[in-house]
Amino acid sequence: MSGHGFDYHGLRLVARGSGVLWWPEGGLLVVADLHLGKSERLARRGGPLLPPYEGLATLERLAAEVDALAPQVIVSLGDAFDDMAAVPALDEAVLARLQALARARDWIWLAGNHDPAVPQGLPGRLVGQLALGRAVLCHEPCDTIPEPQICGHFHPVVRLAGERRRAFLLGARRLILPAFGAYTGGLDCDDPALAAVVPRGLAIACGSRPLVLPVGAPRPSAAIRRRR
Amino acid sequence: MILPELFQDWFVCQGWQPHPHQLALLAAEGDSLLIAPTGGGKTLAGFLPSLVELAPVAGPDGYLENGERAGVGLHTLYVSPLKALTADIARNLARPVAELGLDLRIEDRTGDTGPAQRRRQRIDPPQILLTTPESLALMLSYPEAPAIFGSLRRVVLDELHALAESKRGDQLMLGLARLRALAPDLRVTGLSATVEDPQALAGFMAGARPVEIVEADSGPDPDIAILPTARPAPWAGGGGHYAIPEVLAAVKAARTTIIFINTRAQAELFFQALWAANDENLPIGLHHGSLAREQRQRVEAAMAAGELRAVVATGSLDLGIDWGAVDLVIQIGAPKNVKRLVQRIGRANHRYNAPSVARIVPANRFEQIECVAALQAVKARDLDGAPRGPGPLDVLCQHILLTACAGPFDADALFAEVGTAGPYHGLARADFDACLEFAATGGYALRAYDRWQRLMLQGGLWRLRDPRAARLLRMNVGTIVEAEMLKVRLRGRGGAPLGEVEEGFAASLVPGDTFLIGGRVVRMDALREMVVEVTPDPGRQPRIAVYSGVKLAMSTQLAHRVLALIGDPARHDDLPPDTRDWLARQAEVSRLPEPGLLLSESFPHAGLWHFALYGFAGRNALQTLGLLITREMEAAGLGPLGFLATDYALLVWSLDQVADPAPLLDGARLRAGLGDWLGDNAVMKRTFRNVATIAGLIQRNMPGLRKSGRQATFSSDILYDTLRRYDPGHLLLRVTAEEAGRGLVDFGRIEEMLDRSPRRDHRILTRVSPLAAPLLLELGRVPIRGEGRERLARIEAEALMAEAGLQDFA
């Protein structure tokens, strides 16, 4: 899995094709919106009975990145759990995986709107926000927090070659991470809710090789596209 | 039952004689199935027994002493695949009912019926209720179902031949089994167009119960021929535009014409080409399933009012309203299937005992042969049709959940009841239990959680754990799963809806792109809140919308006829001269395919080696074969670059030559390859999406869901991948594999092809053979997957960055 390197307010960052953000200098890995326990919450509330395997699927993908990068710190950028009741209901295999990932490194939970409190019985510590160089890590973009910000929450996706791909959204003062959880939907980058947060900038589409494209600018004419 | 005097008098007043098949249905003591061409008074035949039975209570003598009518409750249920048909039937029945002096409530109940009317129907049902399979399933899911349907005496199933071809029919048959349990005296009458195997259709309708099959006189032979044209059919393509002058002339000579064409995109293009040549401004309309409902209804109304001289249509007009005025049917492109051709021909001239007139326009050289073979099959009354597989389990899963919505049920009793439905006759208990398990808990191997419980067993009965779940389940009734479609609207406030395009196509559009919809060229302005906004832009060259719908593959029987015709030069006199010459040249240069022989060729062309295989196994099977063979070629280092599949042949191009195709065509190896390849294939994922939606794993409709795009929907592909990885034995994966094997993957026909061709002949040529030449011109080339898609995305992203002047950032 390769990555796209870029500068963000003095930080040299890498947007990994898997959807995690990597800061090599600090050995710090940021992952957003794991939404563990999602199928459990839906089932509990009388919704569809989705395959109860998304926790394993999500953490196996995360483990592959941890193996590849050997981070000293892992930051969960909020909404690691689909709701607080999902924490005690976590499958043992998922719990064991999570503990293995947190072993021998610092694990920091940022609170999200789905998981505002300290996850009981899990490794790591909970904080509201976290400074990274000049930037602030927090779950949701917020006017009361100093910019530049690095956030999750929106699950951005872009349409590329007829496919929807999860994507990083890189604006002048906000960097939005894609959702990492297996069962997370996506919000189009040109959706008004996202356009309000990052009006113009670049999207970095996830995939075995990350691809960069502009967002917010008027899309090039059809004539250009047909030339290829 | 004999026809009472009241009815005899009515027939006399109309100047009619009851048709023999109408009297036969009346006389039938149990279930019956009427096979009749359109225009044979089929609908009246279906309702006549009901009207006769209801006459004593609904007629002039049917009052009680207190002057009121005796309550009969719901007496007859009519089910049709088309909503529009129910309204039409209500109107058509009203006249005889009034003339007979019957005091009857006849109402329809479809997705369009308002809530007040629905409520009233649940409390006080009409004597005759007209509905669709989906609305019936919904009504059966209400706790009041026993009260509503307990009085039911008769069920009339219209267009049964069409229902039997899809899962809607399976759902209907499960509903019918429920109805029989609620009203044991029920008698069922099926109405069907001409089918190849009436006995099989009877079994579908009634399972093990006896059925009286009534075959109406099929009338005089149709007047059907290939439309003579000044220009010969082109080598390749499917548009049929070469025949525009002759089609227009035929339209002019007839009163009203339906022009059938196989796909929506072709219909759009043909319609446009027709108008471009329509100097006299003959009123010609367009009708297909991607057009907005308002537009379709306008065309239908204009057609019914006799205002149109012709309508260009797809399968959307295969069923439905009887337009007595239609006197000509033109089929553009080979019909692919003889039965469908016969049924379409029947749309012309709905007057009983007048011959139907139909003309066929083959779209290319191969189709010329196919059309001749199809005409010979029509003359021989040799209809095709694959036997139906057993009832699909995803439909059963939905049925179990909806049954639970109506009230607690006993598993043994439900199993017994389901077994009385034709498609589920012979259902294994283990399969039923697997479906019940899925409905109850999701059916996951790793199931340690008590929260995964939709149904629970209490006092020996299965019931919904949370009664509120019923609402969600009812919102998702039905077996019709559409591709993700986006609406197309004219720009501006309250812009008129034009129709729908596939989401994938919409996603490939950028503002300024033009495409065809509803016969007009429009320019894409914006994609806003899941609506494509457009402005009319006549005169621009449009891109072609990729409408949904897999192309129908040529039927096995028709393929055999085509192969037999090609392989027997003595019969080539039946073909047009240019086609005859083409085949003669093929015989000289290479050889002709023939029954029992599988011919293949290798030849160089445009710097690449080409491998052509004349399998005559239908488009879907040959496409699958293409994927499997190119995988083998990749492994063998032959460097396959792409392939193309038609109904007749497979063409693969590669860097190196296929010298010996035998290892590529080894049945066991192909089957092994199928297992590996299938899992990861888009065809499987699409099939899974349908299965998972019908079975209730994915819910299309959620209460209060706003189209903000913020909803947490995610691709069903993720569920598929997750299940494959962590729960490969899951019921829905099994159902998906079975269904794909029969449908899109069609591996059965690859095996059929290998079995029927004990002899193989591989010719290595120095240049393109005559038979292969048209293949080189066909559209629909499939590049070999792998790096290709990634490369495409990279090029597109780079172009976007360059255009925005940002190439240095990438």
Short mmCIF file of N, CA and C in Angstrom, two decimals, chain B residues 460-541:
data_model
loop_
_atom_site.label_atom_id
_atom_site.label_comp_id
_atom_site.label_asym_id
_atom_site.label_seq_id
_atom_site.Cartn_x
_atom_site.Cartn_y
_atom_site.Cartn_z
N GLY B 460 -43.39 -22.37 21.06
CA GLY B 460 -43.46 -23.19 19.85
C GLY B 460 -43.77 -22.40 18.59
N LEU B 461 -43.98 -21.09 18.73
CA LEU B 461 -44.28 -20.27 17.55
C LEU B 461 -43.19 -19.23 17.33
N TRP B 462 -42.91 -18.98 16.05
CA TRP B 462 -41.94 -17.95 15.68
C TRP B 462 -42.65 -16.61 15.59
N ARG B 463 -42.06 -15.58 16.18
CA ARG B 463 -42.66 -14.25 16.08
C ARG B 463 -41.57 -13.19 16.00
N LEU B 464 -41.96 -11.99 15.60
CA LEU B 464 -41.01 -10.88 15.53
C LEU B 464 -40.58 -10.53 16.95
N ARG B 465 -39.27 -10.40 17.15
CA ARG B 465 -38.80 -10.00 18.47
C ARG B 465 -39.29 -8.58 18.77
N ASP B 466 -39.18 -7.72 17.78
CA ASP B 466 -39.60 -6.34 17.96
C ASP B 466 -40.69 -6.05 16.92
N PRO B 467 -41.94 -5.89 17.37
CA PRO B 467 -43.03 -5.73 16.40
C PRO B 467 -42.83 -4.51 15.50
N ARG B 468 -42.00 -3.57 15.97
CA ARG B 468 -41.77 -2.38 15.13
C ARG B 468 -41.02 -2.73 13.85
N ALA B 469 -40.33 -3.87 13.86
CA ALA B 469 -39.59 -4.28 12.66
C ALA B 469 -40.53 -4.51 11.48
N ALA B 470 -41.81 -4.78 11.79
CA ALA B 470 -42.77 -5.06 10.72
C ALA B 470 -42.85 -3.92 9.72
N ARG B 471 -42.77 -2.70 10.24
CA ARG B 471 -42.92 -1.56 9.35
C ARG B 471 -41.81 -1.55 8.30
N LEU B 472 -40.57 -1.78 8.78
CA LEU B 472 -39.42 -1.78 7.89
C LEU B 472 -39.54 -2.90 6.85
N LEU B 473 -39.97 -4.06 7.31
CA LEU B 473 -40.10 -5.20 6.40
C LEU B 473 -41.16 -4.92 5.35
N ARG B 474 -42.26 -4.33 5.77
CA ARG B 474 -43.33 -4.05 4.79
C ARG B 474 -42.89 -3.00 3.78
N MET B 475 -42.06 -2.07 4.25
CA MET B 475 -41.58 -1.04 3.31
C MET B 475 -40.72 -1.64 2.21
N ASN B 476 -40.20 -2.83 2.44
CA ASN B 476 -39.25 -3.43 1.49
C ASN B 476 -39.82 -4.68 0.82
N VAL B 477 -41.13 -4.72 0.71
CA VAL B 477 -41.78 -5.85 0.05
C VAL B 477 -41.41 -5.88 -1.43
N GLY B 478 -41.27 -7.07 -1.98
CA GLY B 478 -41.14 -7.18 -3.42
C GLY B 478 -39.81 -7.77 -3.85
N THR B 479 -39.77 -8.16 -5.11
CA THR B 479 -38.58 -8.84 -5.64
C THR B 479 -37.99 -8.08 -6.82
N ILE B 480 -38.49 -6.86 -7.08
CA ILE B 480 -37.94 -6.10 -8.19
C ILE B 480 -36.81 -5.24 -7.65
N VAL B 481 -35.58 -5.57 -8.04
CA VAL B 481 -34.45 -4.77 -7.59
C VAL B 481 -33.90 -4.03 -8.80
N GLU B 482 -34.01 -2.73 -8.76
CA GLU B 482 -33.53 -1.92 -9.88
C GLU B 482 -32.06 -1.59 -9.65
N ALA B 483 -31.34 -1.39 -10.74
CA ALA B 483 -30.00 -0.84 -10.61
C ALA B 483 -30.16 0.55 -9.97
N GLU B 484 -29.10 1.04 -9.34
CA GLU B 484 -29.18 2.39 -8.78
C GLU B 484 -29.40 3.37 -9.92
N MET B 485 -30.55 4.00 -9.91
CA MET B 485 -30.86 4.92 -11.00
C MET B 485 -30.96 6.34 -10.46
N LEU B 486 -30.54 7.28 -11.26
CA LEU B 486 -30.69 8.68 -10.88
C LEU B 486 -31.72 9.32 -11.81
N LYS B 487 -32.53 10.18 -11.24
CA LYS B 487 -33.54 10.86 -12.03
C LYS B 487 -32.89 11.93 -12.90
N VAL B 488 -33.46 12.14 -14.08
CA VAL B 488 -33.00 13.20 -14.97
C VAL B 488 -34.13 14.22 -15.09
N ARG B 489 -33.79 15.49 -14.84
CA ARG B 489 -34.79 16.55 -14.89
C ARG B 489 -34.28 17.72 -15.70
N LEU B 490 -35.20 18.45 -16.30
CA LEU B 490 -34.80 19.71 -16.92
C LEU B 490 -34.42 20.67 -15.82
N ARG B 491 -33.44 21.51 -16.11
CA ARG B 491 -32.94 22.43 -15.11
C ARG B 491 -33.99 23.49 -14.77
N GLY B 492 -33.89 23.98 -13.58
CA GLY B 492 -34.78 25.07 -13.18
C GLY B 492 -35.79 24.57 -12.19
N ARG B 493 -36.44 25.50 -11.54
CA ARG B 493 -37.39 25.13 -10.50
C ARG B 493 -38.52 24.29 -11.11
N GLY B 494 -38.78 23.15 -10.51
CA GLY B 494 -39.86 22.29 -11.00
C GLY B 494 -39.64 21.80 -12.42
N GLY B 495 -38.37 21.62 -12.80
CA GLY B 495 -38.08 21.14 -14.15
C GLY B 495 -38.73 19.80 -14.42
N ALA B 496 -39.17 19.61 -15.67
CA ALA B 496 -39.92 18.40 -16.01
C ALA B 496 -39.02 17.18 -15.89
N PRO B 497 -39.53 16.09 -15.30
CA PRO B 497 -38.74 14.85 -15.25
C PRO B 497 -38.69 14.22 -16.65
N LEU B 498 -37.51 13.75 -17.01
CA LEU B 498 -37.36 13.13 -18.33
C LEU B 498 -37.20 11.62 -18.23
N GLY B 499 -36.68 11.15 -17.12
CA GLY B 499 -36.47 9.71 -16.98
C GLY B 499 -35.34 9.44 -16.02
N GLU B 500 -34.69 8.31 -16.21
CA GLU B 500 -33.64 7.88 -15.29
C GLU B 500 -32.46 7.33 -16.07
N VAL B 501 -31.28 7.48 -15.50
CA VAL B 501 -30.10 6.81 -16.05
C VAL B 501 -29.40 6.08 -14.92
N GLU B 502 -28.59 5.12 -15.28
CA GLU B 502 -27.86 4.38 -14.25
C GLU B 502 -26.88 5.28 -13.54
N GLU B 503 -26.71 4.99 -12.23
CA GLU B 503 -25.83 5.83 -11.44
C GLU B 503 -24.41 5.84 -12.01
N GLY B 504 -23.98 4.67 -12.45
CA GLY B 504 -22.62 4.59 -13.00
C GLY B 504 -22.45 5.47 -14.22
N PHE B 505 -23.47 5.54 -15.06
CA PHE B 505 -23.40 6.40 -16.23
C PHE B 505 -23.41 7.86 -15.79
N ALA B 506 -24.29 8.19 -14.85
CA ALA B 506 -24.38 9.57 -14.38
C ALA B 506 -23.04 10.02 -13.79
N ALA B 507 -22.39 9.08 -13.09
CA ALA B 507 -21.12 9.44 -12.45
C ALA B 507 -20.04 9.71 -13.48
N SER B 508 -20.18 9.14 -14.67
CA SER B 508 -19.17 9.34 -15.69
C SER B 508 -19.39 10.63 -16.46
N LEU B 509 -20.50 11.32 -16.20
CA LEU B 509 -20.80 12.56 -16.92
C LEU B 509 -20.14 13.74 -16.21
N VAL B 510 -19.67 14.68 -16.98
CA VAL B 510 -19.26 15.95 -16.38
C VAL B 510 -20.11 17.02 -17.04
N PRO B 511 -20.28 18.17 -16.36
CA PRO B 511 -21.10 19.22 -16.94
C PRO B 511 -20.65 19.53 -18.36
N GLY B 512 -21.60 19.64 -19.25
CA GLY B 512 -21.26 19.90 -20.64
C GLY B 512 -21.40 18.65 -21.51
N ASP B 513 -21.35 17.47 -20.91
CA ASP B 513 -21.56 16.24 -21.67
C ASP B 513 -22.99 16.18 -22.17
N THR B 514 -23.17 15.64 -23.36
CA THR B 514 -24.53 15.50 -23.87
C THR B 514 -24.89 14.02 -23.98
N PHE B 515 -26.15 13.72 -23.77
CA PHE B 515 -26.62 12.35 -23.97
C PHE B 515 -28.08 12.37 -24.40
N LEU B 516 -28.55 11.20 -24.82
CA LEU B 516 -29.89 11.06 -25.36
C LEU B 516 -30.82 10.53 -24.30
N ILE B 517 -31.95 11.18 -24.13
CA ILE B 517 -32.98 10.57 -23.29
C ILE B 517 -34.34 11.06 -23.76
N GLY B 518 -35.27 10.14 -23.82
CA GLY B 518 -36.61 10.48 -24.28
C GLY B 518 -36.60 11.06 -25.69
N GLY B 519 -35.65 10.61 -26.50
CA GLY B 519 -35.62 11.05 -27.88
C GLY B 519 -35.02 12.43 -28.07
N ARG B 520 -34.52 13.07 -27.02
CA ARG B 520 -33.88 14.37 -27.22
C ARG B 520 -32.47 14.37 -26.66
N VAL B 521 -31.65 15.23 -27.27
CA VAL B 521 -30.28 15.36 -26.80
C VAL B 521 -30.28 16.43 -25.71
N VAL B 522 -29.71 16.09 -24.57
CA VAL B 522 -29.65 17.05 -23.47
C VAL B 522 -28.22 17.20 -23.00
N ARG B 523 -27.94 18.36 -22.39
CA ARG B 523 -26.61 18.63 -21.87
C ARG B 523 -26.66 18.54 -20.35
N MET B 524 -25.71 17.86 -19.76
CA MET B 524 -25.67 17.73 -18.32
C MET B 524 -25.16 19.03 -17.71
N ASP B 525 -25.95 19.58 -16.77
CA ASP B 525 -25.54 20.81 -16.10
C ASP B 525 -24.97 20.53 -14.72
N ALA B 526 -25.66 19.69 -13.98
CA ALA B 526 -25.21 19.47 -12.61
C ALA B 526 -25.82 18.18 -12.09
N LEU B 527 -25.15 17.64 -11.09
CA LEU B 527 -25.69 16.48 -10.39
C LEU B 527 -25.99 16.98 -8.99
N ARG B 528 -27.26 17.12 -8.67
CA ARG B 528 -27.61 17.78 -7.41
C ARG B 528 -28.61 16.91 -6.67
N GLU B 529 -28.29 16.56 -5.46
CA GLU B 529 -29.18 15.77 -4.63
C GLU B 529 -29.76 14.59 -5.38
N MET B 530 -28.88 13.82 -5.98
CA MET B 530 -29.23 12.60 -6.68
C MET B 530 -30.16 12.83 -7.89
N VAL B 531 -30.13 14.04 -8.43
CA VAL B 531 -30.88 14.32 -9.65
C VAL B 531 -29.91 14.90 -10.68
N VAL B 532 -29.97 14.38 -11.90
CA VAL B 532 -29.14 14.92 -12.96
C VAL B 532 -29.93 16.05 -13.62
N GLU B 533 -29.41 17.27 -13.53
CA GLU B 533 -30.10 18.41 -14.15
C GLU B 533 -29.53 18.64 -15.54
N VAL B 534 -30.43 18.83 -16.50
CA VAL B 534 -30.01 18.95 -17.89
C VAL B 534 -30.74 20.09 -18.58
N THR B 535 -30.18 20.55 -19.69
CA THR B 535 -30.91 21.45 -20.57
C THR B 535 -30.90 20.83 -21.96
N PRO B 536 -31.96 21.08 -22.73
CA PRO B 536 -32.00 20.53 -24.09
C PRO B 536 -30.86 21.10 -24.91
N ASP B 537 -30.25 20.28 -25.73
CA ASP B 537 -29.12 20.74 -26.53
C ASP B 537 -29.16 20.03 -27.88
N PRO B 538 -30.15 20.38 -28.70
CA PRO B 538 -30.28 19.67 -29.97
C PRO B 538 -29.08 19.95 -30.86
N GLY B 539 -28.77 19.02 -31.67
CA GLY B 539 -27.73 19.25 -32.66
C GLY B 539 -26.36 18.80 -32.21
N ARG B 540 -26.19 18.50 -30.92
CA ARG B 540 -24.89 18.00 -30.48
C ARG B 540 -24.86 16.49 -30.63
N GLN B 541 -23.65 15.98 -30.80
CA GLN B 541 -23.49 14.53 -30.90
C GLN B 541 -23.55 13.94 -29.50
#
